[in-house]
Short mmCIF file of C-alpha atoms in Angstrom, two decimals:
data_model
loop_
_atom_site.label_atom_id
_atom_site.label_comp_id
_atom_site.label_asym_id
_atom_site.label_seq_id
_atom_site.Cartn_x
_atom_site.Cartn_y
_atom_site.Cartn_z
CA ILE X 1360 57.91 -31.20 -37.40
CA ARG X 1361 56.02 -28.24 -36.40
CA GLU X 1362 57.76 -25.09 -38.67
CA ILE X 1363 57.93 -21.49 -37.76
CA LYS X 1364 58.81 -19.53 -40.97
CA GLY X 1365 59.58 -16.30 -40.99
CA ALA X 1366 60.33 -15.80 -37.32
CA HIS X 1367 62.64 -13.27 -38.17
CA ASN X 1368 64.12 -10.76 -40.62
CA GLY X 1369 67.62 -11.93 -40.31
CA SER X 1370 69.66 -14.10 -38.26
CA VAL X 1371 68.15 -15.07 -34.70
CA LEU X 1372 70.82 -14.49 -31.88
CA GLY X 1373 69.00 -15.63 -28.60
CA LEU X 1374 66.68 -18.54 -27.54
CA ALA X 1375 65.76 -19.54 -24.00
CA VAL X 1376 63.05 -22.18 -23.25
CA GLY X 1377 60.69 -22.37 -20.01
CA THR X 1378 57.06 -22.98 -18.97
CA PHE X 1379 53.73 -21.02 -18.28
CA ALA X 1380 52.47 -21.96 -14.80
CA ASP X 1381 49.61 -23.85 -16.39
CA GLY X 1382 52.50 -26.27 -18.45
CA THR X 1383 52.86 -24.54 -21.39
CA ALA X 1384 56.05 -25.22 -22.63
CA ILE X 1385 57.32 -22.42 -24.75
CA ALA X 1386 60.74 -20.79 -26.53
CA VAL X 1387 61.23 -16.92 -26.76
CA SER X 1388 63.56 -16.15 -30.06
CA THR X 1389 65.45 -13.09 -30.13
CA GLY X 1390 67.08 -11.77 -33.49
CA GLN X 1391 68.83 -9.03 -36.16
CA ASP X 1392 65.43 -7.40 -36.83
CA ARG X 1393 65.69 -6.01 -33.08
CA VAL X 1394 62.10 -8.26 -32.24
CA ALA X 1395 61.40 -10.38 -29.14
CA ARG X 1396 58.84 -13.19 -30.34
CA VAL X 1397 56.99 -16.35 -27.88
CA TRP X 1398 56.03 -19.72 -28.97
CA ASP X 1399 54.37 -22.46 -27.78
CA LEU X 1400 55.94 -25.22 -28.59
CA SER X 1401 53.31 -28.02 -28.79
CA ALA X 1402 51.00 -26.22 -31.07
CA GLY X 1403 54.19 -24.14 -32.77
CA GLU X 1404 52.34 -21.24 -32.65
CA PRO X 1405 53.00 -17.85 -31.77
CA ILE X 1406 51.68 -16.61 -28.57
CA GLY X 1407 50.42 -13.13 -28.05
CA VAL X 1408 51.92 -10.30 -30.18
CA PRO X 1409 55.49 -10.14 -30.90
CA PHE X 1410 57.87 -7.76 -28.71
CA THR X 1411 59.09 -4.99 -30.89
CA GLN X 1412 60.63 -2.24 -28.22
CA HIS X 1413 64.22 -2.49 -28.50
CA LYS X 1414 65.92 -0.12 -30.86
CA SER X 1415 68.72 -2.67 -31.62
CA ALA X 1416 69.63 -5.86 -32.30
CA VAL X 1417 68.74 -8.51 -28.94
CA HIS X 1418 71.50 -10.95 -28.52
CA ALA X 1419 70.64 -11.98 -24.43
CA VAL X 1420 67.24 -13.44 -23.35
CA ALA X 1421 66.51 -15.15 -20.28
CA ILE X 1422 62.97 -16.46 -18.58
CA ALA X 1423 61.86 -15.92 -14.84
CA GLU X 1424 59.22 -16.87 -12.50
CA LEU X 1425 57.79 -13.39 -10.69
CA ASN X 1426 54.91 -13.95 -8.09
CA GLN X 1427 52.44 -12.20 -11.62
CA GLY X 1428 53.65 -15.08 -13.73
CA THR X 1429 56.20 -15.53 -16.40
CA ALA X 1430 58.32 -12.63 -17.40
CA VAL X 1431 61.30 -12.60 -20.00
CA ILE X 1432 64.07 -10.00 -19.84
CA THR X 1433 65.93 -9.30 -22.77
CA GLY X 1434 68.82 -7.03 -23.80
CA ASP X 1435 70.29 -5.70 -26.74
CA THR X 1436 73.13 -3.72 -28.58
CA ASP X 1437 72.24 -0.18 -26.68
CA GLY X 1438 72.40 -1.47 -23.18
CA ILE X 1439 68.66 -1.77 -23.02
CA VAL X 1440 67.37 -4.62 -20.40
CA ARG X 1441 63.91 -4.72 -20.44
CA VAL X 1442 61.74 -7.14 -18.28
CA TRP X 1443 58.16 -7.67 -20.30
CA ASP X 1444 55.04 -9.81 -20.34
CA PRO X 1445 55.47 -12.94 -23.09
CA ARG X 1446 51.44 -13.31 -23.61
CA ALA X 1447 51.19 -9.40 -23.51
CA GLY X 1448 53.92 -8.88 -24.57
CA ARG X 1449 54.41 -5.45 -23.18
CA ASP X 1450 56.73 -4.32 -20.78
CA LEU X 1451 56.36 -4.88 -16.67
CA ARG X 1452 58.39 -2.25 -16.15
CA PRO X 1453 60.50 0.88 -16.98
CA PRO X 1454 63.45 -0.19 -19.02
CA TYR X 1455 66.95 -0.25 -17.27
CA ALA X 1456 69.82 1.87 -19.41
CA GLN X 1457 72.09 3.44 -16.95
CA HIS X 1458 75.36 2.74 -19.99
CA LYS X 1459 74.91 2.86 -23.43
CA ALA X 1460 77.10 -0.64 -23.93
CA PRO X 1461 75.97 -3.75 -25.61
CA ILE X 1462 74.55 -6.45 -23.60
CA ALA X 1463 76.66 -9.39 -23.66
CA ALA X 1464 74.72 -12.15 -21.47
CA ILE X 1465 72.07 -12.54 -19.29
CA ALA X 1466 70.94 -14.86 -16.47
CA VAL X 1467 68.81 -14.92 -13.86
CA ILE X 1468 69.54 -16.54 -10.31
CA ARG X 1469 67.64 -17.05 -7.17
CA ILE X 1470 69.15 -14.38 -4.14
CA GLU X 1471 67.46 -15.07 -0.44
CA ALA X 1472 64.24 -17.01 -2.36
CA ALA X 1473 63.86 -13.77 -5.02
CA PRO X 1474 64.72 -13.75 -8.55
CA HIS X 1475 67.42 -11.09 -9.46
CA VAL X 1476 68.70 -10.14 -13.22
CA VAL X 1477 72.83 -10.74 -13.88
CA SER X 1478 73.49 -8.55 -16.88
CA ALA X 1479 77.01 -8.37 -18.58
CA ARG X 1480 78.09 -5.87 -20.81
CA GLU X 1481 80.63 -4.87 -23.18
CA ASN X 1482 82.15 -1.94 -21.59
CA GLY X 1483 82.73 -4.51 -18.53
CA GLU X 1484 80.41 -3.91 -16.23
CA VAL X 1485 78.01 -6.48 -14.17
CA LEU X 1486 75.42 -5.72 -12.56
CA VAL X 1487 72.62 -7.46 -10.89
CA TRP X 1488 69.19 -6.37 -9.36
CA SER X 1489 65.97 -7.77 -8.27
CA LEU X 1490 62.70 -8.64 -9.86
CA VAL X 1491 60.88 -8.57 -6.83
CA PRO X 1492 60.11 -4.57 -5.55
CA PRO X 1493 60.95 -2.26 -3.54
CA ARG X 1494 64.75 -3.94 -3.76
CA PRO X 1495 66.37 -1.54 -5.72
CA ARG X 1496 69.09 -2.20 -8.25
CA VAL X 1497 72.23 -2.83 -7.52
CA ARG X 1498 75.79 -2.28 -9.72
CA ILE X 1499 78.03 -4.74 -8.81
CA TYR X 1500 80.90 -4.81 -10.61
CA ARG X 1501 83.04 -3.03 -13.50
CA HIS X 1502 86.14 -5.01 -15.40
CA GLY X 1503 87.95 -1.47 -16.49
CA SER X 1504 87.48 -0.98 -19.93
CA MET X 1505 87.48 -4.52 -21.09
CA PRO X 1506 84.83 -6.55 -22.34
CA VAL X 1507 82.88 -8.91 -20.63
CA ARG X 1508 83.08 -12.07 -22.40
CA ALA X 1509 81.89 -15.00 -20.23
CA LEU X 1510 79.17 -15.03 -17.49
CA ALA X 1511 77.85 -18.07 -15.19
CA ALA X 1512 75.26 -17.84 -12.75
CA GLY X 1513 74.69 -21.31 -10.72
CA HIS X 1514 74.17 -22.62 -6.98
CA ILE X 1515 76.62 -24.47 -5.62
CA GLY X 1516 74.25 -26.63 -2.12
CA GLN X 1517 71.95 -23.91 -1.39
CA ARG X 1518 74.74 -20.82 -1.96
CA PRO X 1519 74.44 -18.66 -5.27
CA MET X 1520 77.41 -17.94 -7.31
CA ILE X 1521 77.75 -15.74 -9.99
CA ALA X 1522 81.01 -15.34 -11.51
CA SER X 1523 82.22 -12.86 -14.80
CA ALA X 1524 85.37 -12.53 -16.79
CA GLY X 1525 86.44 -11.20 -20.16
CA ASP X 1526 89.32 -9.58 -22.20
CA ASP X 1527 91.25 -8.63 -19.50
CA GLY X 1528 92.02 -12.31 -18.43
CA GLY X 1529 90.70 -11.29 -14.86
CA ILE X 1530 87.88 -13.51 -13.22
CA HIS X 1531 85.66 -12.09 -10.79
CA TRP X 1532 83.20 -13.85 -8.39
CA TRP X 1533 80.70 -13.43 -5.63
CA ASP X 1534 78.37 -14.65 -3.54
CA PRO X 1535 75.47 -11.99 -4.29
CA ALA X 1536 73.32 -12.82 -1.04
CA ILE X 1537 76.57 -11.26 0.94
CA ASP X 1538 78.67 -8.87 -1.65
CA LEU X 1539 75.11 -7.03 -2.43
CA VAL X 1540 75.60 -5.48 0.66
CA SER X 1541 79.42 -4.23 -0.37
CA GLN X 1542 78.53 -4.08 -3.58
CA ARG X 1543 82.50 -5.52 -4.09
CA ALA X 1544 83.17 -8.68 -6.01
CA ARG X 1545 85.90 -10.68 -5.21
CA HIS X 1546 88.44 -11.13 -7.01
CA ASP X 1547 92.39 -12.47 -6.15
CA PRO X 1548 94.45 -10.76 -8.70
CA LEU X 1549 96.61 -13.84 -9.04
CA ALA X 1550 93.20 -15.56 -10.46
CA GLU X 1551 94.21 -14.62 -14.19
CA HIS X 1552 94.69 -16.12 -17.70
CA THR X 1553 97.62 -14.62 -19.59
CA GLY X 1554 95.17 -13.65 -22.62
CA GLY X 1555 91.76 -13.21 -22.47
CA VAL X 1556 88.64 -15.46 -20.26
CA TRP X 1557 85.79 -16.59 -22.91
CA ALA X 1558 84.33 -19.71 -21.32
CA LEU X 1559 83.31 -19.85 -17.49
CA ALA X 1560 81.76 -22.54 -15.53
CA VAL X 1561 80.76 -22.90 -11.60
CA ALA X 1562 81.73 -26.01 -10.40
CA GLU X 1563 81.81 -28.37 -6.76
CA VAL X 1564 85.58 -30.04 -6.53
CA SER X 1565 85.79 -32.55 -3.46
CA GLY X 1566 82.87 -31.15 -1.92
CA GLN X 1567 84.05 -26.99 -1.93
CA PRO X 1568 83.05 -24.47 -4.78
CA ALA X 1569 85.36 -23.65 -7.75
CA ILE X 1570 84.88 -21.56 -10.62
CA VAL X 1571 86.01 -23.42 -14.07
CA SER X 1572 87.71 -21.25 -16.44
CA ALA X 1573 89.10 -21.56 -19.92
CA GLY X 1574 90.42 -19.02 -22.52
CA ALA X 1575 93.05 -17.60 -25.27
CA ASP X 1576 96.01 -18.76 -23.47
CA HIS X 1577 95.31 -22.33 -24.32
CA THR X 1578 94.83 -23.41 -20.83
CA SER X 1579 91.70 -24.43 -18.55
CA ARG X 1580 91.70 -23.03 -14.74
CA VAL X 1581 90.29 -23.91 -11.72
CA TRP X 1582 89.64 -21.44 -8.98
CA ASP X 1583 89.30 -21.67 -4.78
CA THR X 1584 85.99 -19.33 -4.00
CA SER X 1585 86.92 -19.05 -0.87
CA SER X 1586 90.72 -17.89 -1.38
CA GLY X 1587 91.10 -17.08 -4.64
CA ALA X 1588 94.19 -20.12 -4.93
CA PRO X 1589 93.78 -21.95 -7.97
CA ILE X 1590 93.11 -25.17 -7.72
CA GLY X 1591 95.96 -27.25 -8.57
CA ALA X 1592 98.08 -26.55 -11.85
CA PRO X 1593 96.68 -25.07 -15.21
CA LEU X 1594 95.13 -27.75 -17.42
CA ARG X 1595 97.69 -27.36 -20.27
CA GLY X 1596 97.57 -29.69 -23.87
CA HIS X 1597 95.42 -27.58 -26.00
CA ARG X 1598 97.04 -25.62 -29.30
CA GLY X 1599 94.82 -23.68 -29.99
CA PRO X 1600 92.65 -20.68 -27.93
CA VAL X 1601 90.28 -22.77 -25.71
CA ARG X 1602 86.18 -21.16 -26.58
CA ALA X 1603 83.82 -24.25 -24.89
CA LEU X 1604 84.29 -25.38 -21.55
CA ALA X 1605 81.48 -27.65 -19.77
CA VAL X 1606 81.14 -29.46 -16.25
CA ALA X 1607 79.51 -33.19 -15.19
CA GLU X 1608 79.57 -35.54 -12.65
CA ALA X 1609 79.92 -38.73 -13.38
CA GLY X 1610 79.23 -40.72 -10.17
CA ASN X 1611 81.83 -38.93 -7.39
CA ARG X 1612 84.19 -37.70 -9.96
CA THR X 1613 83.79 -34.36 -11.32
CA MET X 1614 84.74 -33.96 -15.23
CA VAL X 1615 85.96 -30.97 -17.09
CA ILE X 1616 85.92 -30.99 -20.63
CA SER X 1617 86.89 -28.51 -22.97
CA GLY X 1618 87.11 -27.72 -26.48
CA ALA X 1619 89.54 -25.83 -28.54
CA ASP X 1620 90.34 -24.01 -31.86
CA GLU X 1621 91.90 -27.79 -32.51
CA ALA X 1622 90.22 -31.53 -33.80
CA THR X 1623 90.89 -32.94 -30.11
CA PRO X 1624 88.60 -31.96 -27.19
CA ARG X 1625 90.14 -33.08 -23.62
CA VAL X 1626 88.31 -34.13 -20.55
CA TRP X 1627 90.07 -33.36 -17.07
CA ASP X 1628 89.06 -35.10 -13.72
CA LEU X 1629 89.16 -32.60 -11.08
CA THR X 1630 88.87 -34.81 -7.92
CA VAL X 1631 92.41 -36.45 -9.44
CA ALA X 1632 94.57 -33.19 -9.15
CA GLY X 1633 93.87 -31.57 -12.13
CA ALA X 1634 94.03 -35.36 -13.85
CA ALA X 1635 93.51 -36.06 -17.38
CA ASN X 1636 92.90 -38.80 -19.67
CA ASP X 1637 94.28 -39.61 -22.87
CA PRO X 1638 93.63 -36.86 -25.69
CA PHE X 1639 90.04 -38.02 -27.34
CA THR X 1640 91.71 -38.26 -30.80
CA GLY X 1641 89.39 -38.91 -33.81
CA HIS X 1642 88.54 -36.01 -35.05
CA GLU X 1643 90.02 -34.50 -37.94
CA ASP X 1644 89.75 -30.55 -37.32
CA ARG X 1645 88.35 -28.09 -34.82
CA ILE X 1646 85.74 -29.02 -32.23
CA ARG X 1647 82.37 -26.67 -33.19
CA SER X 1648 80.04 -28.26 -30.52
CA LEU X 1649 80.01 -30.26 -27.42
CA LEU X 1650 77.48 -32.18 -24.94
CA PHE X 1651 77.28 -34.57 -21.84
CA ALA X 1652 74.28 -36.94 -22.16
CA ARG X 1653 73.64 -40.24 -20.51
CA VAL X 1654 73.22 -43.18 -22.92
CA ASP X 1655 72.31 -46.92 -21.36
CA ARG X 1656 73.30 -45.55 -18.20
CA ARG X 1657 76.37 -44.62 -18.88
CA ASP X 1658 78.05 -40.94 -19.51
CA ARG X 1659 78.83 -39.77 -22.60
CA LEU X 1660 80.13 -36.82 -24.54
CA ILE X 1661 79.37 -35.91 -27.74
CA SER X 1662 81.02 -33.51 -30.42
CA GLY X 1663 80.20 -32.27 -33.42
CA SER X 1664 83.23 -30.83 -36.08
CA THR X 1665 84.36 -29.29 -39.25
CA ASP X 1666 85.12 -32.20 -40.54
CA ALA X 1667 81.43 -33.19 -40.29
CA THR X 1668 81.42 -35.97 -38.71
CA VAL X 1669 79.37 -36.35 -34.64
CA ARG X 1670 81.41 -38.48 -32.25
CA GLN X 1671 80.98 -40.33 -28.93
CA TRP X 1672 83.21 -40.63 -26.24
CA ASP X 1673 84.01 -42.30 -22.82
CA PRO X 1674 84.77 -39.36 -20.37
CA ASP X 1675 86.25 -41.47 -17.94
CA THR X 1676 88.71 -43.14 -20.88
CA GLY X 1677 88.65 -40.92 -23.79
CA ALA X 1678 88.21 -43.81 -26.11
CA GLN X 1679 85.50 -43.35 -28.74
CA LEU X 1680 82.38 -45.23 -28.45
CA GLY X 1681 81.06 -46.58 -31.65
CA ARG X 1682 82.11 -45.34 -34.86
CA ALA X 1683 81.77 -41.69 -36.29
CA LEU X 1684 78.37 -40.14 -37.21
CA GLU X 1685 78.54 -39.67 -40.97
CA GLY X 1686 75.83 -37.89 -43.35
CA HIS X 1687 76.62 -34.46 -43.12
CA HIS X 1688 78.73 -32.44 -45.97
CA GLN X 1689 79.75 -29.37 -43.99
CA TRP X 1690 80.82 -28.59 -40.37
CA VAL X 1691 78.18 -29.50 -38.14
CA GLY X 1692 77.48 -27.10 -35.17
CA ALA X 1693 74.52 -28.11 -32.62
CA LEU X 1694 73.93 -31.12 -30.60
CA ALA X 1695 70.65 -32.31 -29.04
CA VAL X 1696 70.04 -35.41 -26.92
CA ALA X 1697 66.57 -36.78 -26.83
CA GLU X 1698 64.47 -39.73 -26.91
CA VAL X 1699 61.78 -41.05 -30.04
CA ALA X 1700 60.31 -44.25 -29.57
CA GLY X 1701 62.05 -46.09 -26.51
CA ARG X 1702 65.62 -44.83 -28.15
CA THR X 1703 68.13 -42.34 -26.91
CA CYS X 1704 68.97 -40.20 -29.91
CA VAL X 1705 71.30 -37.77 -31.31
CA PHE X 1706 70.50 -35.07 -33.11
CA SER X 1707 73.00 -32.93 -35.54
CA GLY X 1708 72.45 -30.14 -37.40
CA GLY X 1709 74.94 -27.74 -38.78
CA ALA X 1710 76.08 -25.74 -42.41
CA ASP X 1711 74.52 -28.31 -44.80
CA THR X 1712 71.15 -27.19 -43.82
CA ALA X 1713 70.01 -31.02 -42.45
CA VAL X 1714 69.36 -32.26 -39.25
CA ARG X 1715 70.28 -35.18 -38.84
CA ILE X 1716 68.72 -38.21 -36.30
CA ARG X 1717 71.16 -41.04 -34.78
CA ASP X 1718 70.05 -43.65 -32.58
CA ALA X 1719 72.74 -42.87 -29.88
CA ALA X 1720 73.78 -46.76 -28.94
CA THR X 1721 74.07 -47.60 -32.83
CA GLY X 1722 74.77 -44.80 -35.06
CA ASN X 1723 71.86 -45.82 -37.00
CA GLU X 1724 69.55 -43.27 -38.65
CA VAL X 1725 66.32 -43.33 -37.27
CA ARG X 1726 64.53 -41.83 -40.04
CA GLU X 1727 65.16 -39.81 -43.12
CA PRO X 1728 66.94 -36.17 -41.70
CA PHE X 1729 64.43 -33.08 -42.05
CA VAL X 1730 66.07 -30.62 -44.59
CA TYR X 1731 65.60 -26.35 -44.07
CA PRO X 1732 67.38 -24.85 -46.90
CA GLU X 1733 69.63 -22.82 -44.23
CA ARG X 1734 72.62 -23.46 -41.94
CA VAL X 1735 71.51 -24.80 -38.80
CA GLY X 1736 72.23 -22.68 -35.58
CA ALA X 1737 71.25 -24.10 -32.91
CA LEU X 1738 69.47 -27.14 -31.45
CA LEU X 1739 67.35 -27.77 -27.87
CA ALA X 1740 65.77 -30.48 -26.59
CA VAL X 1741 62.30 -29.32 -24.07
CA THR X 1742 60.02 -31.92 -22.09
CA ALA X 1743 57.10 -30.32 -20.87
CA GLU X 1744 53.70 -32.63 -19.96
CA SER X 1745 55.57 -35.72 -20.72
CA ALA X 1746 56.15 -34.60 -24.45
CA THR X 1747 59.47 -33.69 -25.85
CA ARG X 1748 60.14 -31.37 -28.57
CA ILE X 1749 63.22 -30.14 -30.81
CA VAL X 1750 63.73 -26.74 -31.25
CA SER X 1751 66.27 -25.42 -33.76
CA ALA X 1752 67.35 -22.12 -35.17
CA TYR X 1753 68.30 -21.17 -38.51
CA HIS X 1754 70.74 -18.77 -39.75
CA ASP X 1755 67.87 -16.87 -42.01
CA GLY X 1756 65.55 -16.33 -38.50
CA THR X 1757 63.20 -19.58 -38.98
CA VAL X 1758 62.40 -21.50 -35.92
CA LEU X 1759 61.20 -25.14 -36.25
CA VAL X 1760 59.71 -26.99 -33.44
CA TRP X 1761 59.86 -31.10 -34.03
CA ASP X 1762 57.75 -33.58 -32.48
CA PRO X 1763 60.65 -36.60 -31.99
CA ASP X 1764 58.24 -39.14 -32.15
CA THR X 1765 56.34 -38.86 -35.27
CA GLY X 1766 58.31 -36.34 -37.37
CA ASN X 1767 55.28 -34.91 -38.80
CA GLN X 1768 54.00 -31.29 -39.60
CA THR X 1769 51.64 -30.09 -37.79
CA ALA X 1770 51.30 -26.75 -37.47
CA ARG X 1771 52.67 -23.78 -39.44
#
């Protein structure tokens, strides 16, 4: 275990992982203390000096590769986006601060081989600009006066796709390679939930690009991005707002998993006209975390709940796989999967401060849980140079880096 104590003075609000050109695996953490820090995941040591140019809490972070090397992009609650050198801890270019509105999310996408930053602001604005000069910064779209709550960026085949949504219930999407010229996002007024949209994903359904959305109206919906028309009927069944959404490929099938303010996640098969399997019954309280993983050459859905259990499911049938993984005493809000001594293991953490490691196939604990005296906020599994590390972030600002094979602390 590599422990990074006092990484931040307060909550860790953002975490991103990446690698330098020499293969060094890194993590960038941001916090309520207005500081961004870079860590060597193999050594558990800080890299360079902390980045301290932000004047407010930093919620959003992403990592990009530029011609001159790796860059970090961070956004704060003053609406400032900065691009900086993770080794030197200094700005690579002047900060971008067109509007004084908090940055809700940041993503990086390649458009015509050039890296671009996508930033969503709580004033309803989404902006895209190139990280390769001399291309100008480009304003893309404005969601009226309502905050942006969800942002997705990805590729379907070779085609880039960006989608954003917020409290107004509208979903906005565009192919930035085309729409950067017109500075307009494609938007169909029919593509609207009856409440705020809180989760988005880019997907491919029967070979066609699509957007999957979920939100306050208790539904998930799928949209054809070429026409703006819905694909099938809304995916109904949840009894509360849908806050978590993931898309995965299972063989030739596109599956959507959704989690809401209740104990039952649901999985939908988009290749069969939005058909759903039976609800995943077993949890006794609401779902806090969801993860798709592959165990023994089979796809699995893993869920963590306020009922203090972790459960594994067959995404095709909705059947629970094995017994519930018990041992936590309070809610489970963070999950990760990694190989330990040749076995696929589930890592789980939450309010009871313990990170537990269980064999995904048997449910047995691999070793004693690691306990740090704070709630676990996030878990990530990172592999670089054939070495796997688990990164955990805690509510007091501490970041820990684990060697899951040994469990030993090698740096502090």
